[in-house]
mmCIF file of C-alpha atoms and ligand atoms in Angstrom:
data_model
loop_
_atom_site.group_PDB
_atom_site.id
_atom_site.type_symbol
_atom_site.label_atom_id
_atom_site.label_comp_id
_atom_site.label_asym_id
_atom_site.label_seq_id
_atom_site.Cartn_x
_atom_site.Cartn_y
_atom_site.Cartn_z
ATOM 1 C CA MET A 290 0.000 0.000 0.000
ATOM 2 C CA LYS A 291 1.372 3.380 -0.971
ATOM 3 C CA LEU A 292 1.405 5.933 1.835
ATOM 4 C CA SER A 293 0.808 9.428 0.509
ATOM 5 C CA ILE A 294 1.601 12.335 2.785
ATOM 6 C CA PRO A 295 0.411 15.797 1.688
ATOM 7 C CA PHE A 296 3.778 17.492 2.325
ATOM 8 C CA GLU A 297 2.482 20.825 1.045
ATOM 9 C CA ARG A 298 0.065 20.892 4.002
ATOM 10 C CA VAL A 299 2.531 19.932 6.733
ATOM 11 C CA ASP A 300 2.882 22.468 9.556
ATOM 12 C CA TRP A 301 6.649 22.097 9.896
ATOM 13 C CA ILE A 302 7.020 24.094 13.125
ATOM 14 C CA ASN A 303 4.461 21.965 14.976
ATOM 15 C CA THR A 304 5.724 18.742 13.399
ATOM 16 C CA VAL A 305 9.401 19.308 14.190
ATOM 17 C CA PHE A 306 8.585 20.472 17.729
ATOM 18 C CA LEU A 307 6.383 17.439 18.478
ATOM 19 C CA LEU A 308 8.967 15.110 16.925
ATOM 20 C CA ILE A 309 11.782 16.508 19.092
ATOM 21 C CA ILE A 310 9.640 16.406 22.258
ATOM 22 C CA SER A 311 8.577 12.798 21.508
ATOM 23 C CA LEU A 312 12.101 11.578 20.747
ATOM 24 C CA LEU A 313 13.567 13.242 23.846
ATOM 25 C CA ALA A 314 10.705 11.892 26.010
ATOM 26 C CA VAL A 315 10.912 8.273 24.850
ATOM 27 C CA ILE A 316 14.692 8.018 24.371
ATOM 28 C CA ALA A 317 16.664 10.702 26.250
ATOM 29 C CA ALA A 318 14.514 10.808 29.424
ATOM 30 C CA PRO A 319 14.684 7.002 30.045
ATOM 31 C CA ILE A 320 18.472 7.039 29.381
ATOM 32 C CA TYR A 321 18.848 9.842 31.939
ATOM 33 C CA LEU A 322 16.765 7.930 34.493
ATOM 34 C CA TRP A 323 18.749 4.731 33.824
ATOM 35 C CA ASN A 324 22.045 6.545 34.461
ATOM 36 C CA HIS A 325 21.121 8.945 37.248
ATOM 37 C CA GLY A 326 17.908 7.614 38.773
ATOM 38 C CA MET A 327 15.089 9.745 40.074
ATOM 39 C CA ASN A 328 15.639 11.754 43.261
ATOM 40 C CA GLY A 329 12.906 13.164 45.494
ATOM 41 C CA PHE A 330 13.263 16.718 44.208
ATOM 42 C CA LEU A 331 12.947 15.700 40.541
ATOM 43 C CA ALA A 332 9.972 13.443 41.312
ATOM 44 C CA GLY A 333 8.253 16.251 43.225
ATOM 45 C CA MET A 334 8.934 18.775 40.466
ATOM 46 C CA PHE A 335 7.624 16.326 37.815
ATOM 47 C CA ALA A 336 4.439 15.774 39.848
ATOM 48 C CA PHE A 337 3.950 19.508 40.465
ATOM 49 C CA TYR A 338 4.398 20.387 36.775
ATOM 50 C CA CYS A 339 2.083 17.558 35.653
ATOM 51 C CA ILE A 340 -0.676 18.732 37.984
ATOM 52 C CA ALA A 341 -0.111 22.490 37.448
ATOM 53 C CA THR A 342 -0.001 22.338 33.652
ATOM 54 C CA GLY A 343 -2.547 19.506 33.242
ATOM 55 C CA MET A 344 -5.099 21.194 35.474
ATOM 56 C CA SER A 345 -4.441 24.593 33.913
ATOM 57 C CA ILE A 346 -5.669 23.023 30.678
ATOM 58 C CA THR A 347 -8.693 21.258 32.196
ATOM 59 C CA LEU A 348 -9.729 23.846 34.787
ATOM 60 C CA GLY A 349 -8.493 26.963 32.994
ATOM 61 C CA TYR A 350 -8.358 26.570 29.203
ATOM 62 C CA HIS A 351 -11.297 24.149 29.088
ATOM 63 C CA ARG A 352 -13.926 24.656 31.800
ATOM 64 C CA LEU A 353 -13.200 28.328 32.610
ATOM 65 C CA PHE A 354 -12.198 29.977 29.325
ATOM 66 C CA SER A 355 -13.865 27.719 26.726
ATOM 67 C CA HIS A 356 -17.164 27.015 28.471
ATOM 68 C CA LEU A 357 -17.421 29.837 31.042
ATOM 69 C CA SER A 358 -18.700 27.188 33.465
ATOM 70 C CA PHE A 359 -17.659 29.370 36.427
ATOM 71 C CA LYS A 360 -16.080 32.751 37.150
ATOM 72 C CA ALA A 361 -12.591 33.033 38.582
ATOM 73 C CA LYS A 362 -10.584 35.768 40.308
ATOM 74 C CA TRP A 363 -7.437 37.037 38.593
ATOM 75 C CA PRO A 364 -4.948 34.832 40.557
ATOM 76 C CA VAL A 365 -6.695 31.699 39.214
ATOM 77 C CA ARG A 366 -6.806 33.115 35.695
ATOM 78 C CA LEU A 367 -3.144 34.182 35.830
ATOM 79 C CA PHE A 368 -1.978 30.800 37.220
ATOM 80 C CA THR A 369 -3.887 28.772 34.631
ATOM 81 C CA LEU A 370 -2.753 31.051 31.800
ATOM 82 C CA VAL A 371 0.936 30.802 32.784
ATOM 83 C CA PHE A 372 0.954 27.054 33.422
ATOM 84 C CA GLY A 373 -1.497 26.387 30.582
ATOM 85 C CA ALA A 374 1.056 27.965 28.225
ATOM 86 C CA CYS A 375 3.669 25.556 29.661
ATOM 87 C CA ALA A 376 1.678 22.608 28.264
ATOM 88 C CA PHE A 377 2.688 23.831 24.776
ATOM 89 C CA GLU A 378 -0.888 23.535 23.501
ATOM 90 C CA ASN A 379 -1.049 27.062 22.042
ATOM 91 C CA SER A 380 -2.375 30.248 23.644
ATOM 92 C CA ALA A 381 -5.683 30.105 25.528
ATOM 93 C CA LEU A 382 -7.307 32.261 22.847
ATOM 94 C CA ASN A 383 -6.350 29.829 20.053
ATOM 95 C CA TRP A 384 -7.130 26.730 22.134
ATOM 96 C CA VAL A 385 -10.566 28.037 23.085
ATOM 97 C CA SER A 386 -11.385 29.022 19.504
ATOM 98 C CA ASP A 387 -10.564 25.493 18.295
ATOM 99 C CA HIS A 388 -12.460 23.920 21.158
ATOM 100 C CA ARG A 389 -15.600 25.983 20.697
ATOM 101 C CA ARG A 390 -15.610 24.999 17.014
ATOM 102 C CA HIS A 391 -15.181 21.372 18.092
ATOM 103 C CA HIS A 392 -18.373 21.601 20.184
ATOM 104 C CA LYS A 393 -20.310 23.538 17.566
ATOM 105 C CA HIS A 394 -19.443 21.224 14.663
ATOM 106 C CA THR A 395 -18.683 17.902 16.412
ATOM 107 C CA ASP A 396 -18.029 15.074 13.895
ATOM 108 C CA HIS A 397 -18.362 17.438 10.929
ATOM 109 C CA ASP A 398 -15.960 19.125 8.575
ATOM 110 C CA ASP A 399 -15.561 22.356 10.571
ATOM 111 C CA ASP A 400 -14.664 20.396 13.720
ATOM 112 C CA PRO A 401 -10.858 20.878 13.979
ATOM 113 C CA TYR A 402 -10.376 17.416 15.487
ATOM 114 C CA ASP A 403 -13.197 15.681 13.625
ATOM 115 C CA ILE A 404 -13.103 11.962 14.543
ATOM 116 C CA SER A 405 -14.846 11.024 11.300
ATOM 117 C CA LYS A 406 -11.514 11.836 9.592
ATOM 118 C CA GLY A 407 -9.957 9.009 11.600
ATOM 119 C CA PHE A 408 -8.311 8.351 14.964
ATOM 120 C CA PHE A 409 -4.907 9.699 13.890
ATOM 121 C CA TRP A 410 -6.385 12.956 12.597
ATOM 122 C CA ALA A 411 -8.378 13.580 15.810
ATOM 123 C CA HIS A 412 -5.396 12.670 17.982
ATOM 124 C CA ILE A 413 -2.538 14.608 16.399
ATOM 125 C CA GLY A 414 -3.014 14.854 12.621
ATOM 126 C CA TRP A 415 -4.925 18.128 12.890
ATOM 127 C CA ILE A 416 -1.867 19.700 14.573
ATOM 128 C CA LEU A 417 0.640 18.369 12.061
ATOM 129 C CA PHE A 418 -1.278 19.434 8.955
ATOM 130 C CA LYS A 419 -2.506 22.933 8.175
ATOM 131 C CA VAL A 420 -6.106 23.528 7.234
ATOM 132 C CA ARG A 421 -6.251 26.294 4.663
ATOM 133 C CA PRO A 422 -7.463 28.924 5.026
ATOM 134 C CA GLU A 423 -6.760 29.228 8.748
ATOM 135 C CA PRO A 424 -10.169 29.785 10.456
ATOM 136 C CA PRO A 425 -10.575 33.267 11.989
ATOM 137 C CA LEU A 426 -10.631 33.806 15.763
ATOM 138 C CA ASP A 427 -14.195 35.100 15.529
ATOM 139 C CA ASN A 428 -15.707 33.047 18.357
ATOM 140 C CA VAL A 429 -13.651 34.359 21.283
ATOM 141 C CA GLN A 430 -14.706 38.013 21.407
ATOM 142 C CA ASP A 431 -15.629 37.644 25.091
ATOM 143 C CA LEU A 432 -12.092 36.573 25.978
ATOM 144 C CA ARG A 433 -10.519 39.482 24.100
ATOM 145 C CA LYS A 434 -11.894 41.729 26.864
ATOM 146 C CA ASP A 435 -9.703 39.960 29.440
ATOM 147 C CA PRO A 436 -6.282 41.700 29.517
ATOM 148 C CA LEU A 437 -4.651 38.642 31.093
ATOM 149 C CA VAL A 438 -5.833 36.417 28.234
ATOM 150 C CA MET A 439 -4.536 38.916 25.668
ATOM 151 C CA TRP A 440 -1.197 39.229 27.479
ATOM 152 C CA GLN A 441 -0.812 35.437 27.442
ATOM 153 C CA HIS A 442 -1.847 35.272 23.772
ATOM 154 C CA ARG A 443 1.034 37.630 22.955
ATOM 155 C CA TRP A 444 3.691 35.914 25.041
ATOM 156 C CA ASP A 445 2.591 32.270 25.285
ATOM 157 C CA LYS A 446 5.641 30.807 23.502
ATOM 158 C CA MET A 447 8.030 32.824 25.663
ATOM 159 C CA ILE A 448 6.162 31.860 28.875
ATOM 160 C CA ALA A 449 6.162 28.196 27.801
ATOM 161 C CA LEU A 450 9.905 28.243 27.122
ATOM 162 C CA VAL A 451 10.942 30.114 30.262
ATOM 163 C CA VAL A 452 8.517 28.676 32.863
ATOM 164 C CA GLY A 453 7.920 25.299 31.198
ATOM 165 C CA LEU A 454 11.428 24.244 30.188
ATOM 166 C CA ILE A 455 14.143 26.636 31.455
ATOM 167 C CA LEU A 456 12.813 27.061 35.021
ATOM 168 C CA PRO A 457 12.758 23.284 35.779
ATOM 169 C CA ALA A 458 16.374 23.115 34.561
ATOM 170 C CA VAL A 459 17.412 26.067 36.765
ATOM 171 C CA LEU A 460 15.633 24.578 39.790
ATOM 172 C CA GLY A 461 17.241 21.203 39.029
ATOM 173 C CA TYR A 462 20.682 22.878 38.931
ATOM 174 C CA PHE A 463 20.271 24.446 42.371
ATOM 175 C CA PHE A 464 18.314 21.713 44.197
ATOM 176 C CA ALA A 465 19.097 18.408 42.456
ATOM 177 C CA GLY A 466 22.875 18.394 42.082
ATOM 178 C CA GLY A 467 24.343 20.905 39.595
ATOM 179 C CA TRP A 468 24.457 20.234 35.862
ATOM 180 C CA ASN A 469 23.129 16.682 36.175
ATOM 181 C CA GLY A 470 20.172 18.041 38.115
ATOM 182 C CA ALA A 471 19.675 20.749 35.479
ATOM 183 C CA LEU A 472 19.553 18.117 32.735
ATOM 184 C CA GLY A 473 17.145 16.058 34.851
ATOM 185 C CA GLY A 474 14.886 19.060 35.489
ATOM 186 C CA PHE A 475 14.815 19.853 31.764
ATOM 187 C CA LEU A 476 14.212 16.264 30.614
ATOM 188 C CA ILE A 477 11.857 15.011 33.334
ATOM 189 C CA ALA A 478 9.840 17.997 34.623
ATOM 190 C CA GLY A 479 10.153 19.749 31.270
ATOM 191 C CA VAL A 480 10.161 17.505 28.203
ATOM 192 C CA LEU A 481 8.738 14.219 29.568
ATOM 193 C CA ARG A 482 5.984 16.139 31.375
ATOM 194 C CA VAL A 483 5.050 18.112 28.210
ATOM 195 C CA PHE A 484 4.839 14.809 26.308
ATOM 196 C CA CYS A 485 2.611 13.156 28.960
ATOM 197 C CA VAL A 486 0.222 16.118 29.384
ATOM 198 C CA GLN A 487 -0.076 16.647 25.620
ATOM 199 C CA GLN A 488 -0.799 12.987 24.883
ATOM 200 C CA CYS A 489 -3.470 12.892 27.605
ATOM 201 C CA THR A 490 -5.179 15.959 26.089
ATOM 202 C CA PHE A 491 -4.912 14.446 22.598
ATOM 203 C CA PHE A 492 -6.498 11.183 23.786
ATOM 204 C CA ILE A 493 -9.633 13.081 24.869
ATOM 205 C CA ASN A 494 -10.065 14.189 21.252
ATOM 206 C CA SER A 495 -9.359 10.728 19.820
ATOM 207 C CA LEU A 496 -10.106 7.951 22.328
ATOM 208 C CA CYS A 497 -13.061 9.666 24.030
ATOM 209 C CA HIS A 498 -14.705 9.960 20.612
ATOM 210 C CA THR A 499 -14.048 6.271 19.850
ATOM 211 C CA ILE A 500 -14.298 3.986 22.903
ATOM 212 C CA GLY A 501 -16.606 4.185 25.913
ATOM 213 C CA ARG A 502 -20.197 4.451 27.050
ATOM 214 C CA GLN A 503 -22.835 6.897 25.855
ATOM 215 C CA PRO A 504 -25.325 7.093 28.729
ATOM 216 C CA TYR A 505 -26.552 10.635 28.030
ATOM 217 C CA SER A 506 -26.777 10.922 24.256
ATOM 218 C CA THR A 507 -25.796 9.380 20.954
ATOM 219 C CA ARG A 508 -26.206 12.631 19.061
ATOM 220 C CA CYS A 509 -22.436 12.731 18.548
ATOM 221 C CA SER A 510 -19.468 10.400 18.906
ATOM 222 C CA ALA A 511 -18.405 11.594 22.395
ATOM 223 C CA ARG A 512 -18.020 8.837 24.981
ATOM 224 C CA ASP A 513 -17.469 8.460 28.723
ATOM 225 C CA SER A 514 -14.244 6.775 29.775
ATOM 226 C CA PHE A 515 -13.407 6.254 33.434
ATOM 227 C CA VAL A 516 -9.850 5.207 32.526
ATOM 228 C CA MET A 517 -9.232 8.450 30.613
ATOM 229 C CA SER A 518 -10.631 10.459 33.501
ATOM 230 C CA LEU A 519 -7.825 9.031 35.676
ATOM 231 C CA PHE A 520 -5.191 10.526 33.359
ATOM 232 C CA THR A 521 -6.922 13.816 32.570
ATOM 233 C CA PHE A 522 -8.113 15.142 35.925
ATOM 234 C CA GLY A 523 -11.687 14.071 35.209
ATOM 235 C CA GLU A 524 -12.075 15.012 31.547
ATOM 236 C CA GLY A 525 -12.860 11.423 30.523
ATOM 237 C CA TYR A 526 -16.606 11.840 31.051
ATOM 238 C CA HIS A 527 -16.827 13.250 27.565
ATOM 239 C CA ASN A 528 -20.320 12.010 26.668
ATOM 240 C CA TYR A 529 -21.787 13.986 29.566
ATOM 241 C CA HIS A 530 -19.579 16.959 28.715
ATOM 242 C CA HIS A 531 -20.776 17.151 25.099
ATOM 243 C CA GLU A 532 -24.400 16.939 26.209
ATOM 244 C CA PHE A 533 -24.044 19.534 28.981
ATOM 245 C CA GLN A 534 -20.961 21.523 28.070
ATOM 246 C CA HIS A 535 -21.583 24.468 30.444
ATOM 247 C CA ASP A 536 -21.623 22.315 33.576
ATOM 248 C CA TYR A 537 -18.459 22.873 35.657
ATOM 249 C CA ARG A 538 -18.509 19.117 36.317
ATOM 250 C CA ASN A 539 -17.597 16.514 33.691
ATOM 251 C CA GLY A 540 -18.064 13.593 36.067
ATOM 252 C CA VAL A 541 -21.544 14.534 37.221
ATOM 253 C CA LYS A 542 -22.184 11.604 39.540
ATOM 254 C CA PRO A 543 -20.856 12.028 43.086
ATOM 255 C CA TRP A 544 -18.663 8.925 42.679
ATOM 256 C CA ASN A 545 -17.117 10.015 39.363
ATOM 257 C CA PHE A 546 -13.349 10.690 39.488
ATOM 258 C CA ASP A 547 -13.178 14.359 38.548
ATOM 259 C CA PRO A 548 -10.390 16.239 40.407
ATOM 260 C CA THR A 549 -11.032 19.340 38.257
ATOM 261 C CA LYS A 550 -14.594 19.698 39.593
ATOM 262 C CA TRP A 551 -13.311 19.180 43.147
ATOM 263 C CA ALA A 552 -10.647 21.874 42.608
ATOM 264 C CA ILE A 553 -13.252 24.331 41.242
ATOM 265 C CA TRP A 554 -15.506 23.591 44.214
ATOM 266 C CA VAL A 555 -12.622 24.193 46.664
ATOM 267 C CA LEU A 556 -11.739 27.447 44.850
ATOM 268 C CA SER A 557 -15.348 28.575 45.262
ATOM 269 C CA LYS A 558 -15.182 27.852 49.003
ATOM 270 C CA ILE A 559 -12.084 30.038 49.462
ATOM 271 C CA GLY A 560 -13.555 32.895 47.421
ATOM 272 C CA MET A 561 -11.414 32.402 44.290
ATOM 273 C CA ALA A 562 -14.273 31.146 42.091
ATOM 274 C CA SER A 563 -17.989 31.851 41.871
ATOM 275 C CA ASP A 564 -21.108 31.303 39.743
ATOM 276 C CA LEU A 565 -20.480 27.569 39.304
ATOM 277 C CA ARG A 566 -22.894 26.354 36.642
ATOM 278 C CA ARG A 567 -24.520 22.968 37.096
ATOM 279 C CA VAL A 568 -27.262 21.167 35.228
ATOM 280 C CA PRO A 569 -30.181 20.171 37.512
ATOM 281 C CA ASP A 570 -30.266 16.462 38.434
ATOM 282 C CA THR A 571 -33.743 16.195 36.900
ATOM 283 C CA LYS A 572 -32.498 17.332 33.495
ATOM 284 C CA VAL A 573 -29.580 14.894 33.630
ATOM 285 C CA LEU A 574 -31.898 12.029 34.536
ATOM 286 C CA LEU A 575 -34.302 12.996 31.761
ATOM 287 C CA ALA A 576 -31.437 12.732 29.249
ATOM 288 C CA GLU A 577 -30.510 9.291 30.625
ATOM 289 C CA MET A 578 -34.141 8.132 30.318
ATOM 290 C CA ALA A 579 -34.423 9.426 26.753
ATOM 291 C CA GLU A 580 -31.233 7.591 25.814
ATOM 292 C CA ALA A 581 -32.455 4.367 27.483
ATOM 293 C CA ARG A 582 -35.725 4.641 25.548
ATOM 294 C CA ARG A 583 -33.853 5.178 22.270
ATOM 295 C CA ARG A 584 -31.771 2.062 22.917
ATOM 296 C CA ALA A 585 -34.880 0.037 23.698
ATOM 297 C CA ASP A 586 -36.416 1.168 20.373
ATOM 298 C CA VAL A 587 -33.283 0.069 18.488
ATOM 299 C CA GLU A 588 -33.340 -3.295 20.265
ATOM 300 C CA LEU A 589 -37.030 -3.753 19.498
ATOM 301 C CA ALA A 590 -36.417 -3.172 15.784
ATOM 302 C CA ARG A 591 -33.559 -5.678 15.896
ATOM 303 C CA LEU A 592 -35.780 -8.255 17.614
ATOM 304 C CA HIS A 593 -38.543 -7.795 15.041
ATOM 305 C CA ALA A 594 -36.034 -8.570 12.297
ATOM 306 C CA SER A 595 -34.596 -11.634 14.036
ATOM 307 C CA ASP A 596 -35.790 -15.255 13.868
ATOM 308 C CA HIS A 597 -34.881 -16.097 17.448
ATOM 309 C CA PRO A 598 -36.996 -18.961 18.914
ATOM 310 C CA TRP A 599 -38.358 -16.752 21.700
ATOM 311 C CA ARG A 600 -38.632 -13.660 19.565
ATOM 312 C CA ASP A 601 -42.347 -13.056 20.280
ATOM 313 C CA LYS A 602 -41.862 -13.323 24.024
ATOM 314 C CA ALA A 603 -38.858 -10.975 23.873
ATOM 315 C CA VAL A 604 -40.793 -8.449 21.756
ATOM 316 C CA GLU A 605 -43.611 -8.536 24.306
ATOM 317 C CA SER A 606 -41.149 -7.917 27.171
ATOM 318 C CA MET A 607 -39.467 -5.168 25.219
ATOM 319 C CA ASN A 608 -42.785 -3.446 24.560
ATOM 320 C CA SER A 609 -43.643 -3.423 28.258
ATOM 321 C CA LEU A 610 -40.153 -2.121 29.064
ATOM 322 C CA ILE A 611 -40.559 0.714 26.558
ATOM 323 C CA GLU A 612 -43.969 1.497 28.014
ATOM 324 C CA ARG A 613 -42.518 1.796 31.514
ATOM 325 C CA LEU A 614 -39.614 3.907 30.291
ATOM 326 C CA SER A 615 -41.983 6.243 28.444
ATOM 327 C CA ALA A 616 -44.296 6.533 31.451
ATOM 328 C CA ASN A 617 -41.380 7.379 33.753
ATOM 329 C CA TYR A 618 -40.052 9.882 31.222
ATOM 330 C CA HIS A 619 -43.399 11.661 30.942
ATOM 331 C CA ASP A 620 -43.937 11.657 34.726
ATOM 332 C CA LEU A 621 -40.552 13.288 35.243
ATOM 333 C CA GLU A 622 -41.082 15.732 32.382
ATOM 334 C CA LYS A 623 -44.453 16.753 33.832
ATOM 335 C CA ALA A 624 -43.023 17.144 37.335
ATOM 336 C CA MET A 625 -40.341 19.434 35.881
ATOM 337 C CA ALA A 626 -42.888 21.465 33.900
ATOM 338 C CA ASP A 627 -45.106 21.827 36.999
ATOM 339 C CA ARG A 628 -42.006 22.805 38.987
ATOM 340 C CA VAL A 629 -42.693 20.083 41.522
ATOM 341 C CA ASP A 630 -39.894 19.960 44.064
ATOM 342 C CA LEU A 631 -38.758 16.372 43.641
ATOM 343 C CA SER A 632 -37.054 14.726 46.585
ATOM 344 C CA ARG A 633 -33.635 13.126 46.203
ATOM 345 C CA LYS A 634 -35.278 9.824 47.084
ATOM 346 C CA ALA A 635 -37.753 10.092 44.192
ATOM 347 C CA LEU A 636 -34.946 10.893 41.757
ATOM 348 C CA ARG A 637 -32.871 8.013 43.109
ATOM 349 C CA ASN A 638 -35.791 5.635 42.564
ATOM 350 C CA TRP A 639 -36.294 6.784 38.968
ATOM 351 C CA SER A 640 -32.585 6.550 38.372
ATOM 352 C CA ARG A 641 -32.407 3.037 39.844
ATOM 353 C CA GLU A 642 -35.379 1.891 37.783
ATOM 354 C CA THR A 643 -33.802 3.255 34.584
ATOM 355 C CA LYS A 644 -30.592 1.396 35.382
ATOM 356 C CA GLU A 645 -32.490 -1.844 36.063
ATOM 357 C CA MET A 646 -34.300 -1.499 32.746
ATOM 358 C CA LEU A 647 -30.996 -0.929 30.958
ATOM 359 C CA ASP A 648 -29.634 -4.105 32.587
ATOM 360 C CA HIS A 649 -32.691 -6.030 31.299
ATOM 361 C CA LEU A 650 -32.109 -4.534 27.890
ATOM 362 C CA SER A 651 -28.493 -5.741 27.781
ATOM 363 C CA ALA A 652 -29.607 -9.182 28.989
ATOM 364 C CA ILE A 653 -32.075 -9.432 26.095
ATOM 365 C CA ARG A 654 -29.474 -8.119 23.633
ATOM 366 C CA ARG A 655 -26.995 -10.740 24.737
ATOM 367 C CA GLY A 656 -29.746 -13.363 24.428
ATOM 368 C CA ARG A 657 -29.254 -14.380 28.042
ATOM 369 C CA SER A 658 -32.743 -13.861 29.391
ATOM 370 C CA VAL A 659 -36.253 -12.752 28.688
ATOM 371 C CA PRO A 660 -37.555 -10.500 31.443
ATOM 372 C CA ALA A 661 -40.958 -11.442 32.819
HETATM 373 ZN ZN1 ZN B 956 -15.092 16.212 22.191
HETATM 374 ZN ZN1 ZN B 957 -15.443 21.119 26.010
#
């Protein structure tokens, strides 16, 4: 098979930079660790930079600047702008513009990281190849009013270089043993950390549009992935996020692993953040019920077309399941319209019943049982 690369469209600056970072991260950093080992200071600095830059992307670039899911005081904005730049993922203004287009045109041509162009394109291809003409920054007018955002937009490469790569080397020199420590600071807290944080962000655009559950909607390819949430400070709950993008939480359930939502909540308690936006539990549950009903309809159509020995019995069970789902959906919808103050217990019951019905649905799909 002939591999054709459109060289005329390659963004050479991005490509060479990502190539150097990747080679240093997978070859030079392990060689350094093999020869010099990891001391406590380097490990601490690596952890600090991973958390500071990773969360500046999730909490700052994404939930604060892209989706305005809460308001933040200037120290939070300044911190996330400085350390967000150190992730080498472009200025906040550019990042937000791309991301807002991703939400507006998900899975379509104007989506910068459109998964329908393939996993590689959504992951990194869109950074390596230029789309001509370059789309205008016409969807970030609100952010242009923030002087801190505009300052970072002007200096983001310089900030990234000085704070993201040179500073770890300087700190390594003074606190981790001279020139060896400087090299360690540069390679481990600088280069290896940039590689890890970037790849985790990229996987949200690729993996979370490919593998995972879709409990809230199948309108687009976005999926929930608990595993990805572990590596991205809670951004893995991407199906929920695409359905309710202005919610400051991505992991909406209390048990979901979402350190970014916890950090925003803590910031609000110490007066650094306010106006946290959250979707009411009733609306979230309604979306889950609608999705369960849609799945039941699909399964019913599949059963009708099958020649399974107990097809008629399964169709009958499926019809009663759909009836119950519809009744619950309409009851909840009516309660919301009438502004009835629903107790947590009532919502829990509806939620549990929806989950039980989904379990029955999977049992029928797998041909394991026919519910009574
Ligand atoms: Zn997405
Ligand atoms: Zn988003």
